[in-house]
Tab-separated table of C-alpha atoms and ligand atoms in Angstrom:
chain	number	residue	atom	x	y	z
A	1	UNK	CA	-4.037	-14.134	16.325
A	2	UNK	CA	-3.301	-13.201	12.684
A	3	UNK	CA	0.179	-15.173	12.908
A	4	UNK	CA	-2.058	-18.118	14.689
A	5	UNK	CA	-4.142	-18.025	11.430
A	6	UNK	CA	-1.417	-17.499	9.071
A	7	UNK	CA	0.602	-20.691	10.352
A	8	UNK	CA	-3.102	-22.650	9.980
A	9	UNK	CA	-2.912	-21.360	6.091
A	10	UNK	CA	0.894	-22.048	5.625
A	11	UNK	CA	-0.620	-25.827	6.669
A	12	UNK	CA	-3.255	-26.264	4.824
A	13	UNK	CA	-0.733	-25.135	1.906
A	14	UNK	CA	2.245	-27.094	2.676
A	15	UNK	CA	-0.516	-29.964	1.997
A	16	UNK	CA	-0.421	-28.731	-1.184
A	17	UNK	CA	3.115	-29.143	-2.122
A	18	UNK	CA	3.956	-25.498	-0.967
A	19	UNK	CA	6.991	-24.389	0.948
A	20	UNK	CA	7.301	-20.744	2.257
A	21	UNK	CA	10.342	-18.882	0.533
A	22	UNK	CA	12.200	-15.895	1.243
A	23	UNK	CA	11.075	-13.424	-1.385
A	24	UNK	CA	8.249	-12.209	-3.878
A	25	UNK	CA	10.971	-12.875	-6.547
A	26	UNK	CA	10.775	-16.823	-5.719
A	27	UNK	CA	7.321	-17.106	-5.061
A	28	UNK	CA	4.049	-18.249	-6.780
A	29	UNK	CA	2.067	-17.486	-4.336
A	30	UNK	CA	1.308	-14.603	-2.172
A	31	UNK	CA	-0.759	-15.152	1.204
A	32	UNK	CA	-1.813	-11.184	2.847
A	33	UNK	CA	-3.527	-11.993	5.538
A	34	UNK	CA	-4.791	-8.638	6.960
A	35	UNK	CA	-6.082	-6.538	9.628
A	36	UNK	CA	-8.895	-4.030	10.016
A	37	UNK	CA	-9.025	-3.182	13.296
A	38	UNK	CA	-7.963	0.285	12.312
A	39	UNK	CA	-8.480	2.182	9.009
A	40	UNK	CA	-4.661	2.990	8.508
A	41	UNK	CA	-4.366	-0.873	9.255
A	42	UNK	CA	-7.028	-1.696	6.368
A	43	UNK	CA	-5.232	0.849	4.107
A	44	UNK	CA	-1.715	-0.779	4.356
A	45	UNK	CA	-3.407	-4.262	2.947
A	46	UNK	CA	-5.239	-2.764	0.407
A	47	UNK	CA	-2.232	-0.458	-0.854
A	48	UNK	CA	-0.156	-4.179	-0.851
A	49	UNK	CA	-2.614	-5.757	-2.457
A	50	UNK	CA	-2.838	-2.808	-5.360
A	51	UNK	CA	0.893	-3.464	-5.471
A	52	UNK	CA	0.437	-7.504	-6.356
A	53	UNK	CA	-1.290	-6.668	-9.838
A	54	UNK	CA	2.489	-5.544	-10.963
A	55	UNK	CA	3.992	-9.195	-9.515
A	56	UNK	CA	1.376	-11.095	-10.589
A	57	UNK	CA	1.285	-9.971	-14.153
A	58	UNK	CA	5.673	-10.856	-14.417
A	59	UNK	CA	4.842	-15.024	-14.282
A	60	UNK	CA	2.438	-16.514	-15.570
A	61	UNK	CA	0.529	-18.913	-12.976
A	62	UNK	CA	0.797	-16.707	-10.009
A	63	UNK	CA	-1.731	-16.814	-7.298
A	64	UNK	CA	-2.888	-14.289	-4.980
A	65	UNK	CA	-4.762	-15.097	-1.937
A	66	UNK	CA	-6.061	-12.134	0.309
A	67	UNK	CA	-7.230	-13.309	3.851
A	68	UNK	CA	-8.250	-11.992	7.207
A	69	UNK	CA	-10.587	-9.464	8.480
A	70	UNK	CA	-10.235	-6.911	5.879
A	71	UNK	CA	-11.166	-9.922	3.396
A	72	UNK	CA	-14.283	-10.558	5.914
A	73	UNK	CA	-15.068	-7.063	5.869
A	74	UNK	CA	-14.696	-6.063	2.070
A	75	UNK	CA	-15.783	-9.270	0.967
A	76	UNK	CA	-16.659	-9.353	-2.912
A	77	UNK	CA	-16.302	-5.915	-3.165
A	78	UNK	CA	-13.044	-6.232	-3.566
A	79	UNK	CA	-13.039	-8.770	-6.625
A	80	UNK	CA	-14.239	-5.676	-8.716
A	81	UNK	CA	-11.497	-3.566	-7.719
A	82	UNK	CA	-8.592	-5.670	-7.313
A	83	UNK	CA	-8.955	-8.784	-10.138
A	84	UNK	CA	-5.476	-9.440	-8.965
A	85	UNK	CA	-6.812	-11.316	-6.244
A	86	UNK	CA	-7.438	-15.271	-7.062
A	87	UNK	CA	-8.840	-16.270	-3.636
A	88	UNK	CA	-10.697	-14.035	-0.910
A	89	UNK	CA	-10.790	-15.926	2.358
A	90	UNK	CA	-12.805	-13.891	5.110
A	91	UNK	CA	-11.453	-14.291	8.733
A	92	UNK	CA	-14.646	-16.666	9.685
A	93	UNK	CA	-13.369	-18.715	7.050
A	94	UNK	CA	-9.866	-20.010	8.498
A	95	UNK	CA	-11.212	-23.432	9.449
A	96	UNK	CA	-12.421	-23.838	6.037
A	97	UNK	CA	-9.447	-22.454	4.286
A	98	UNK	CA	-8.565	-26.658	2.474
A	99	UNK	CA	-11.809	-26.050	1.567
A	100	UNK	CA	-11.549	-22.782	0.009
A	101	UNK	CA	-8.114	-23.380	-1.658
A	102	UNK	CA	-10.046	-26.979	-2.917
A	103	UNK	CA	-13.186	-25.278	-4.593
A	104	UNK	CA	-10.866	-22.170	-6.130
A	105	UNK	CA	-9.756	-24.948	-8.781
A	106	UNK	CA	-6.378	-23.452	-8.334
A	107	UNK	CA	-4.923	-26.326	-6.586
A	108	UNK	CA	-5.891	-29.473	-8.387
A	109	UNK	CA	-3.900	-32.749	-8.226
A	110	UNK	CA	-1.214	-31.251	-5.663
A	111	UNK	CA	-1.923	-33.015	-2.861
A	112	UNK	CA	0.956	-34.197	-2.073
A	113	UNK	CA	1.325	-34.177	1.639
A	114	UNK	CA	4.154	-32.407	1.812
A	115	UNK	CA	6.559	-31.242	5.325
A	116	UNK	CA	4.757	-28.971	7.337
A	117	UNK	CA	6.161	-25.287	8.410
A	118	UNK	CA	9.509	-25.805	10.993
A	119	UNK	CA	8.307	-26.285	14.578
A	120	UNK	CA	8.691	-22.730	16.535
A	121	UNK	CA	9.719	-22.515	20.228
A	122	UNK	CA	6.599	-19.884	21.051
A	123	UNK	CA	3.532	-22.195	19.853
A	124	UNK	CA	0.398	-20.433	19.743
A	125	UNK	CA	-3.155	-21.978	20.279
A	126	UNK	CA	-5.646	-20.865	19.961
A	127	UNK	CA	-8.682	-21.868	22.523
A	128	UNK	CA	-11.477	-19.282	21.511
A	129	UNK	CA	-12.946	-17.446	18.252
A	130	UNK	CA	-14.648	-14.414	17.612
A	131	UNK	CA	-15.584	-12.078	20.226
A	132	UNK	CA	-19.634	-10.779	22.154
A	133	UNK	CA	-18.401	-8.252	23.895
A	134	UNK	CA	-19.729	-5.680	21.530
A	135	UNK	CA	-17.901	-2.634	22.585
A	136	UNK	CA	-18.946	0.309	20.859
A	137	UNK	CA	-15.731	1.111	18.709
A	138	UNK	CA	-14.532	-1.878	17.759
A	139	UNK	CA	-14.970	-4.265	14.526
A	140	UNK	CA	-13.687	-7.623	15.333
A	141	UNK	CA	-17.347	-9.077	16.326
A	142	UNK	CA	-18.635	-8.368	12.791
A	143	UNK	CA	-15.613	-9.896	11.018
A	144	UNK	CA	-15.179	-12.844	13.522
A	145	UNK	CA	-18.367	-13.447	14.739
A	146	UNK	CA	-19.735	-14.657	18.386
A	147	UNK	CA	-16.895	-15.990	20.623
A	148	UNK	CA	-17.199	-19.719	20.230
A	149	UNK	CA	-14.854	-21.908	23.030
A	150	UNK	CA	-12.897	-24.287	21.808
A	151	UNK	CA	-12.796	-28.234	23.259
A	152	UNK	CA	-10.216	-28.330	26.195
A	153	UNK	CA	-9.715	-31.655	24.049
A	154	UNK	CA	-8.578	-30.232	21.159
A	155	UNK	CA	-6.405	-27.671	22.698
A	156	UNK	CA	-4.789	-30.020	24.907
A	157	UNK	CA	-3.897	-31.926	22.012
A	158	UNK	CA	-2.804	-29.101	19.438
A	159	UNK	CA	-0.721	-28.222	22.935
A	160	UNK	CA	0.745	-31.210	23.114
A	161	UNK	CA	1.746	-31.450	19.688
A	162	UNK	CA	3.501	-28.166	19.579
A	163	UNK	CA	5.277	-28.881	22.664
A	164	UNK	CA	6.625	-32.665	21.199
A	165	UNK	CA	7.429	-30.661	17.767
A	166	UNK	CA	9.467	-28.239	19.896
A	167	UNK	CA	7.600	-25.873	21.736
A	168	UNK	CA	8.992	-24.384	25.274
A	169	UNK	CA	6.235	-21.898	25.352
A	170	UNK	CA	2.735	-21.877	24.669
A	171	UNK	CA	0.252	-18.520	23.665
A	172	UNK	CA	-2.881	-18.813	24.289
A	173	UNK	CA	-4.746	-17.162	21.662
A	174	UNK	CA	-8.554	-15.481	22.294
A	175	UNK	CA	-10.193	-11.863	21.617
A	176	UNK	CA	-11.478	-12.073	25.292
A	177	UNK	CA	-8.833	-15.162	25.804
A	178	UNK	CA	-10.310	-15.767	29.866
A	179	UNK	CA	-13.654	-15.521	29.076
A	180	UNK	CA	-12.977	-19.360	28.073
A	181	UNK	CA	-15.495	-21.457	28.961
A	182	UNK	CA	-15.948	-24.691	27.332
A	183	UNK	CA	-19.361	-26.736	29.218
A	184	UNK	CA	-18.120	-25.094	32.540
A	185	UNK	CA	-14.617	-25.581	32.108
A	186	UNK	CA	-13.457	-22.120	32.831
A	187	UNK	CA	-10.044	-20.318	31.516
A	188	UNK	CA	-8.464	-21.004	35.439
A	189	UNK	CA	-9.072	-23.996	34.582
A	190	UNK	CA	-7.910	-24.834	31.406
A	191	UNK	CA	-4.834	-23.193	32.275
A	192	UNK	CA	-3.985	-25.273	35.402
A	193	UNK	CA	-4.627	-28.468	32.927
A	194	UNK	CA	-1.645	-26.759	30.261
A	195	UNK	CA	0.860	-26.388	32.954
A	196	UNK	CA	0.419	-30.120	33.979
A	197	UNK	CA	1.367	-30.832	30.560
A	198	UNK	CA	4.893	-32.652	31.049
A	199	UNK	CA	7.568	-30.658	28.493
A	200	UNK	CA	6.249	-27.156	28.783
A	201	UNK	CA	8.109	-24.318	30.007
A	202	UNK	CA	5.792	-21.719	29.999
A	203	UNK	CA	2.320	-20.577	29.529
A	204	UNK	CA	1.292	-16.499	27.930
A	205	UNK	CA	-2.408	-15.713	27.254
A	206	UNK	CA	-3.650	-12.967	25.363
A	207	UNK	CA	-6.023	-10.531	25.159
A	208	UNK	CA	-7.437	-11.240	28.335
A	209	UNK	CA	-10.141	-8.745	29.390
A	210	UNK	CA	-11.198	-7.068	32.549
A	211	UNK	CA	-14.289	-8.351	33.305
A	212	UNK	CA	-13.377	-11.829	32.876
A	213	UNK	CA	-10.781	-11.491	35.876
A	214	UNK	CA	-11.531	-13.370	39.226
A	215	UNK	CA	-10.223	-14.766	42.511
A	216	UNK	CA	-9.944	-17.902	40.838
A	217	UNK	CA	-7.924	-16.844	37.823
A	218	UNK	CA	-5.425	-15.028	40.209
A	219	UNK	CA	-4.671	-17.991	42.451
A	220	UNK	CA	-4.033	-20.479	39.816
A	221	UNK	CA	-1.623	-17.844	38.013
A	222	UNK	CA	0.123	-17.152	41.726
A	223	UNK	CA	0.658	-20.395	42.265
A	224	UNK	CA	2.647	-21.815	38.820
A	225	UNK	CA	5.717	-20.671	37.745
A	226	UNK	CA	4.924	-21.692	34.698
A	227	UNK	CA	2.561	-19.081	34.105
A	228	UNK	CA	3.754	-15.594	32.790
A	229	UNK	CA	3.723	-12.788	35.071
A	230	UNK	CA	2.956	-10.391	32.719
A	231	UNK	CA	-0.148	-9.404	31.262
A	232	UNK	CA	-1.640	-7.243	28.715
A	233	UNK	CA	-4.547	-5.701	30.039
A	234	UNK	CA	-6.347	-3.627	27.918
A	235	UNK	CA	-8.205	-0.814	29.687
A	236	UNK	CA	-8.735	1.904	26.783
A	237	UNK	CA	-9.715	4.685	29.166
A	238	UNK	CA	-9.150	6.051	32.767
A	239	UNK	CA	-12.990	7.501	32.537
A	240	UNK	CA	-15.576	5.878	33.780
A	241	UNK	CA	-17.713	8.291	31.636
A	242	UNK	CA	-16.377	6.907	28.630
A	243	UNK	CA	-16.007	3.243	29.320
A	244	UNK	CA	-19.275	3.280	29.858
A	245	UNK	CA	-19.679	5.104	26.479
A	246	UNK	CA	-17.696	2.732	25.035
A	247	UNK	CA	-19.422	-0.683	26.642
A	248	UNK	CA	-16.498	-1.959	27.860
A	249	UNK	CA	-18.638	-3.395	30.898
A	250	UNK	CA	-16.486	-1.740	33.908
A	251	UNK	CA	-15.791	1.097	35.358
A	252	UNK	CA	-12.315	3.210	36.934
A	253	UNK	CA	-12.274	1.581	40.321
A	254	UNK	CA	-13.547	-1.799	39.123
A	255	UNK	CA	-10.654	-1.724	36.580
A	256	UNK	CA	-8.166	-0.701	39.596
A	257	UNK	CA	-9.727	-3.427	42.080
A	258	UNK	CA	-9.151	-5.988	39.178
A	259	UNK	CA	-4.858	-4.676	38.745
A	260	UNK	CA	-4.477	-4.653	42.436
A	261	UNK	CA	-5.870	-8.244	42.510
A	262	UNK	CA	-3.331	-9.510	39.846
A	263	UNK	CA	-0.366	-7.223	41.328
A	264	UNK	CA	-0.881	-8.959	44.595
A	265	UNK	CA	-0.560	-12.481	42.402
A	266	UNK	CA	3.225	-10.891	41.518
A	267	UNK	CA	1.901	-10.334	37.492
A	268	UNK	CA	2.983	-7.026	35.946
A	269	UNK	CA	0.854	-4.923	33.795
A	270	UNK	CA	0.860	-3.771	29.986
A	271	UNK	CA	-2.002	-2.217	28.362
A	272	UNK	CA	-4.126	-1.155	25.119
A	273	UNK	CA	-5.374	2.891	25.509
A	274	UNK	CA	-7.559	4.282	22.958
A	275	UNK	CA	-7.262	8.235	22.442
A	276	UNK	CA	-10.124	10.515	21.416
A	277	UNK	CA	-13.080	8.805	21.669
A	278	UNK	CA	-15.715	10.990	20.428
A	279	UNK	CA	-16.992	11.540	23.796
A	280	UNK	CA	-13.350	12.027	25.596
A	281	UNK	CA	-13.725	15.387	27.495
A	282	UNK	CA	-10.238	16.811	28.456
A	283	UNK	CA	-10.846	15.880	32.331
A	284	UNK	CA	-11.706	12.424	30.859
A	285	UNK	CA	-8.451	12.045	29.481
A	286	UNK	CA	-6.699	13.433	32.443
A	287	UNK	CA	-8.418	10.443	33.704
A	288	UNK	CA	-6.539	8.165	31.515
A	289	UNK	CA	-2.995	9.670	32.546
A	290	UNK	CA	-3.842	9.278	36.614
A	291	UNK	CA	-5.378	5.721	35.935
A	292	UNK	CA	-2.027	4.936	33.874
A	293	UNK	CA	-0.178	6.338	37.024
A	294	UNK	CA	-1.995	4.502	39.687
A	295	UNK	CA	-1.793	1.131	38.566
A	296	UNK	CA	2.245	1.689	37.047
A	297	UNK	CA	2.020	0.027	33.842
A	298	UNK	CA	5.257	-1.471	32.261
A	299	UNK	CA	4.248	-0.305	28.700
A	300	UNK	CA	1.092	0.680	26.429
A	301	UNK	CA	0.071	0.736	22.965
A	302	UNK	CA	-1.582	3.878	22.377
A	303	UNK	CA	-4.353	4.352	19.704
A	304	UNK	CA	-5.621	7.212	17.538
A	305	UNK	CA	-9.771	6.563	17.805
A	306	UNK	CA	-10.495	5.119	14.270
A	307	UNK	CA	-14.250	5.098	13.443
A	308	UNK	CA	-15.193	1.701	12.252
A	309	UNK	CA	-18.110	1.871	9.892
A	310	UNK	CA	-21.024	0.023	11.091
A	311	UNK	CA	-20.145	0.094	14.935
A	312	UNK	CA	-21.993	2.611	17.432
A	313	UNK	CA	-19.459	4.781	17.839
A	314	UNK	CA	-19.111	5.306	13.742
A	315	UNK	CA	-21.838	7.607	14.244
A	316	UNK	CA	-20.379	10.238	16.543
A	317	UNK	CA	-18.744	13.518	15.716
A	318	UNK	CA	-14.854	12.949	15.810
A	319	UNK	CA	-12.792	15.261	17.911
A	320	UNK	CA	-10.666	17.755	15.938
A	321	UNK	CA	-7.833	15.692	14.789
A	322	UNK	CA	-5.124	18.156	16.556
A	323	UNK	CA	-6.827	17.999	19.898
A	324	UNK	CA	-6.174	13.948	19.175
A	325	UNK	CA	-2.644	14.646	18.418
A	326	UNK	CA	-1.840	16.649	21.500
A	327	UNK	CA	-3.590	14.046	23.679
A	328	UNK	CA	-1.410	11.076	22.358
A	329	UNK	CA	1.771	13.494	22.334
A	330	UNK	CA	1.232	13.697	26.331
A	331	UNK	CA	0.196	9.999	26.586
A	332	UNK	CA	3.338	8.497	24.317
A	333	UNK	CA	5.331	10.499	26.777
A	334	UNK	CA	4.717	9.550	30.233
A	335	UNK	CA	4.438	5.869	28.467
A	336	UNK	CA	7.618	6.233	27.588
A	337	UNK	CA	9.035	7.406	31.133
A	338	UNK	CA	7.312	4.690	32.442
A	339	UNK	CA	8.720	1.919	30.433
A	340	UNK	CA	11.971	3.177	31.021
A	341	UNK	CA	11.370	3.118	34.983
A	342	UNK	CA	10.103	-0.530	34.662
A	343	UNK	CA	13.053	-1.522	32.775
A	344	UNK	CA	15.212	0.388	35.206
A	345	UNK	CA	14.297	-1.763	37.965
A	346	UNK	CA	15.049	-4.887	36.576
A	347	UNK	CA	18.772	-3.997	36.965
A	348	UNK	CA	20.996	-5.746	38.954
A	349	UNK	CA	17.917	-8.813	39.609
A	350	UNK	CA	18.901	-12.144	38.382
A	351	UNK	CA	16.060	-13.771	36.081
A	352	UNK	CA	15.101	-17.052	34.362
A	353	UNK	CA	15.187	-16.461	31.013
A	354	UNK	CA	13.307	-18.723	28.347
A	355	UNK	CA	16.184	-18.461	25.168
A	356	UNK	CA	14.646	-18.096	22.189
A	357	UNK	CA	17.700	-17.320	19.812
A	358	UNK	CA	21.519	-18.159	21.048
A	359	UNK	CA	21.745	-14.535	22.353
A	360	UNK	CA	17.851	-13.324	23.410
A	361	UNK	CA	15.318	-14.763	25.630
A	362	UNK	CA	12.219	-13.371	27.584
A	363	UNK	CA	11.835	-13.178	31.570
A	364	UNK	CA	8.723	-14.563	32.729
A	365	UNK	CA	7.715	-10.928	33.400
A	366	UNK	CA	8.008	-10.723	29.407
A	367	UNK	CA	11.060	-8.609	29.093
A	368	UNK	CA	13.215	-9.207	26.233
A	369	UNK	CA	17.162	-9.863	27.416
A	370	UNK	CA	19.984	-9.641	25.486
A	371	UNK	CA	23.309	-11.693	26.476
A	372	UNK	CA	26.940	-11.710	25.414
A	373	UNK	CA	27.105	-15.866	25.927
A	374	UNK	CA	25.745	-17.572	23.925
A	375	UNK	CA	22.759	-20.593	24.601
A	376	UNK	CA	20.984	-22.977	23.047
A	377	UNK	CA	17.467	-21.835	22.115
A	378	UNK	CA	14.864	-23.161	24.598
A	379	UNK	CA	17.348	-23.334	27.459
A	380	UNK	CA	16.274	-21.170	30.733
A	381	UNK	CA	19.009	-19.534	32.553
A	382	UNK	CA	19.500	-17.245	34.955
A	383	UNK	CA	21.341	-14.383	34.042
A	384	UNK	CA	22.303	-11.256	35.776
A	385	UNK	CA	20.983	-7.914	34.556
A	386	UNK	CA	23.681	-5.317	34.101
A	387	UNK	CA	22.648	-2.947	32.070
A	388	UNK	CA	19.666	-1.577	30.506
A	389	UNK	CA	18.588	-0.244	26.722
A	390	UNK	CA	15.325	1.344	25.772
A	391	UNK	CA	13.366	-1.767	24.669
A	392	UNK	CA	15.927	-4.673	25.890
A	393	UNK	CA	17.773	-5.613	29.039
A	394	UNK	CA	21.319	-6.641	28.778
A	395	UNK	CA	23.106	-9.314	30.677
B	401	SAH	N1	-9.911	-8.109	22.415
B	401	SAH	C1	-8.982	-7.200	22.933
B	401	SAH	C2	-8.516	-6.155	21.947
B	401	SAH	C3	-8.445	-6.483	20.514
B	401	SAH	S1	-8.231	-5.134	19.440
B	401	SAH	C4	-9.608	-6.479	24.114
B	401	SAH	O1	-10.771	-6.194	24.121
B	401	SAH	O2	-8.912	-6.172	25.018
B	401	SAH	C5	-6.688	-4.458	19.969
B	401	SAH	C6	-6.766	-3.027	20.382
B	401	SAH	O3	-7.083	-2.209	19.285
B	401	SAH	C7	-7.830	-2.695	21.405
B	401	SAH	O4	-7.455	-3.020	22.716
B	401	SAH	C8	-8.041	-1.216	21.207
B	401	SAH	O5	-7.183	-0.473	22.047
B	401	SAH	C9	-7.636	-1.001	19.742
B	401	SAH	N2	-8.807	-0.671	18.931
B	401	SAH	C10	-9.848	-1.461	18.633
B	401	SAH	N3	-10.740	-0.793	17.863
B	401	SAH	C11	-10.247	0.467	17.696
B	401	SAH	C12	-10.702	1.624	17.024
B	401	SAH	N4	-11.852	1.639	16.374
B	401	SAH	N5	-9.932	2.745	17.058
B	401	SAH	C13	-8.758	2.747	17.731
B	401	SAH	N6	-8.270	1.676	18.385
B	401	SAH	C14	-9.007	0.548	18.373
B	402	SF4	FE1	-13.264	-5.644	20.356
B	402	SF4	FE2	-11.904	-6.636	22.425
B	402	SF4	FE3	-14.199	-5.297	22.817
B	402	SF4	FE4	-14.235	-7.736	21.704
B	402	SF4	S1	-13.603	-7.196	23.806
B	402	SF4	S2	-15.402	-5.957	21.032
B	402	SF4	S3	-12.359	-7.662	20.493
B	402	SF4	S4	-12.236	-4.483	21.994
């Protein structure tokens, strides 16, 4: 989603006469467009941003924009602490950025309607902002407000226009991405009216959640080839204890009823855990590891519970940090194994692979393949897995 934003800001500056460059050396400007879902997150942007004061005081004229959801967050607190930055552009504020950059004064008389960024073979759209889900650790609802759908009309056509520029793949972008519904047109869909779409190779969504999940959803992703079969699924925690402490609006076997559903559609699994929520117990987590068994996931991304201040779960007592520690330890572990298994059995299976540089390309299960030929980017071929590395397979 940041990447979606960060190509709408590259636009709105190319207007401007801007091209991107290769290094701070070169440039005039600096865009950091940051995160916050997580404090160590925050702190990288803010460390950057300290960093900037050095650059921007070498040339004279140099511009410092700092955007995103730590921006939304902070807000003007940070104009006290960091004068370095010229232009603070909150994450509600994307769609207003030529706005922003007009008012700041900074850009005056360089509108010159210059080239726009390269076209990219993975074009992401995004069809929904903001988030109401609400659940009780999490910050992005405060720094990108209610979830607000997005005209099929307008997607189709930002879809279209990414595919004529280029585009063999499209990523659907949304914080609950399937709980798309635009005056009844739902996210099954909206999807089935994408794959129509002559030109386009493929169709990825994320973050879809749980809830959002149906018969529907599962038939119309069964029956298109065009649509991934992979999906990242965030479930946080095995414990039905705690995902009702955390208000994420299911419990264990409702989450397990939902992964059967899409296994039997032939879509593999990733997921997001969180470790250490204040309330985790130890059975709780032991939870986690049998629910991460059960439903075989191909890979996680494991988090450290970060309190967020101003959400619910701020407000609890943490959990000693080396009870955390130990937890994740165990977690990163059997992720690990796991990962290795699913790559493992991809070997010797012949897949269609979507090329995205001469040598590497993704399977429509969303593993990355490496091969010795070399192909045009955007071609699909099938190619024969021989051999298999941690994080790739090889052809
Ligand atoms: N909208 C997506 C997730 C977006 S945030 C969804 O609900 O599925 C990406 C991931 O960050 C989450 O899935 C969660 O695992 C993690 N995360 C969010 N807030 C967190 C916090 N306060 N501490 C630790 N991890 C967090
Ligand atoms: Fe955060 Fe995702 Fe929950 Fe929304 S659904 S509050 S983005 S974790």
């Amino acid at each position: 989603m940041n990447i979606a934003d960060s190509d709408e800001m590259m636009l709105q500056l190319a207007a401007r006469g801007c091209s991107p460059c290769d290094s701070l050396k070169e440039a005039d400007i600096v865009v950091v467009n940051t995160c916050t879902i997580r404090d160590h997150a925050e702190h990288k942007a803010l460390s950057y941003l300290g960093r900037l004061a050095k650059w921007k005081a070498e040339k004279k004229g140099r511009i410092v924009i700092f955007a995103g959801c730590a921006a939304q967050r902070l807000g003007k607190a940070l104009r006290r602490k960091f004068p370095q930055a010229d232009i603070i552009a909150g994450a509600k504020n994307i769609d207003s950025f030529s706005d922003i950059l007009e008012t700041s004064g900074l850009f005056k008389n360089k509108n010159v309607a210059a080239g726009i960024p390269s076209a990219q073979l993975v074009g992401l759209v995004n069809i929904m902002r903001g988030c109401s889900c609400k659940c009780s650790y999490c910050i992005v609802p405060y720094v990108r407000g209610e979830a607000a759908s997005i005209s099929p009309e307008v997607i189709l056509k930002e879809t279209e226009r990414k595919v004529a520029q280029g585009a063999k793949e499209i990523m659907l972008l949304g914080q609950t991405v399937n709980a798309y519904n635009y005056k009844g047109k739902n996210f099954a869909k909206l999807l089935k009216d994408i794959t129509n779409l002559p030109g386009l190779e493929r169709v990825r969504f994320m973050s879809p959640h749980p809830i959002f999940i149906d018969e529907e959803f599962a038939q119309v992703a069964a029956s298109s080839d065009k649509i991934s079969k992979h999906m990242h699924l965030p479930v946080q925690s095995g414990s039905t204890k705690v995902l009702k402490d955390m208000k994420r609006l299911y419990s264990r076997s409702e989450f397990l009823q939902k992964a059967a559903l899409l296994k039997a559609a032939g879509i593999c699994l990733s997921t997001d855990i969180i470790v250490g929520y204040p309330t985790e117990t130890e059975e709780d987590f032991k939870d986690t590891l049998s629910l991460f068994d059960e439903v075989e996931f191909n890979g996680a991304y494991c988090f450290k519970f970060s309190p967020r201040q101003g959400t619910p779960a701020a407000a609890l007592p943490l959990i000693p940090e080396e009870i955390v520690e130990k937890r994740l330890d165990i977690l990163l572990n059997k992720v690990r194994l796991s990962s290795k298994a699913a790559y493992e059995a991809q070997l010797g299976t012949v897949q269609k692979v979507l090329m995205e540089t001469p040598t590497n390309g993704r399977t429509l299960t969303n593993f990355w393949v490496r091969t010795k030929t070399k192909y045009n980017p955007g071609d699909v071929v099938d190619l024969k897995i021989k051999e298999t590395k941690e994080t790739i397979l090889l052809a």
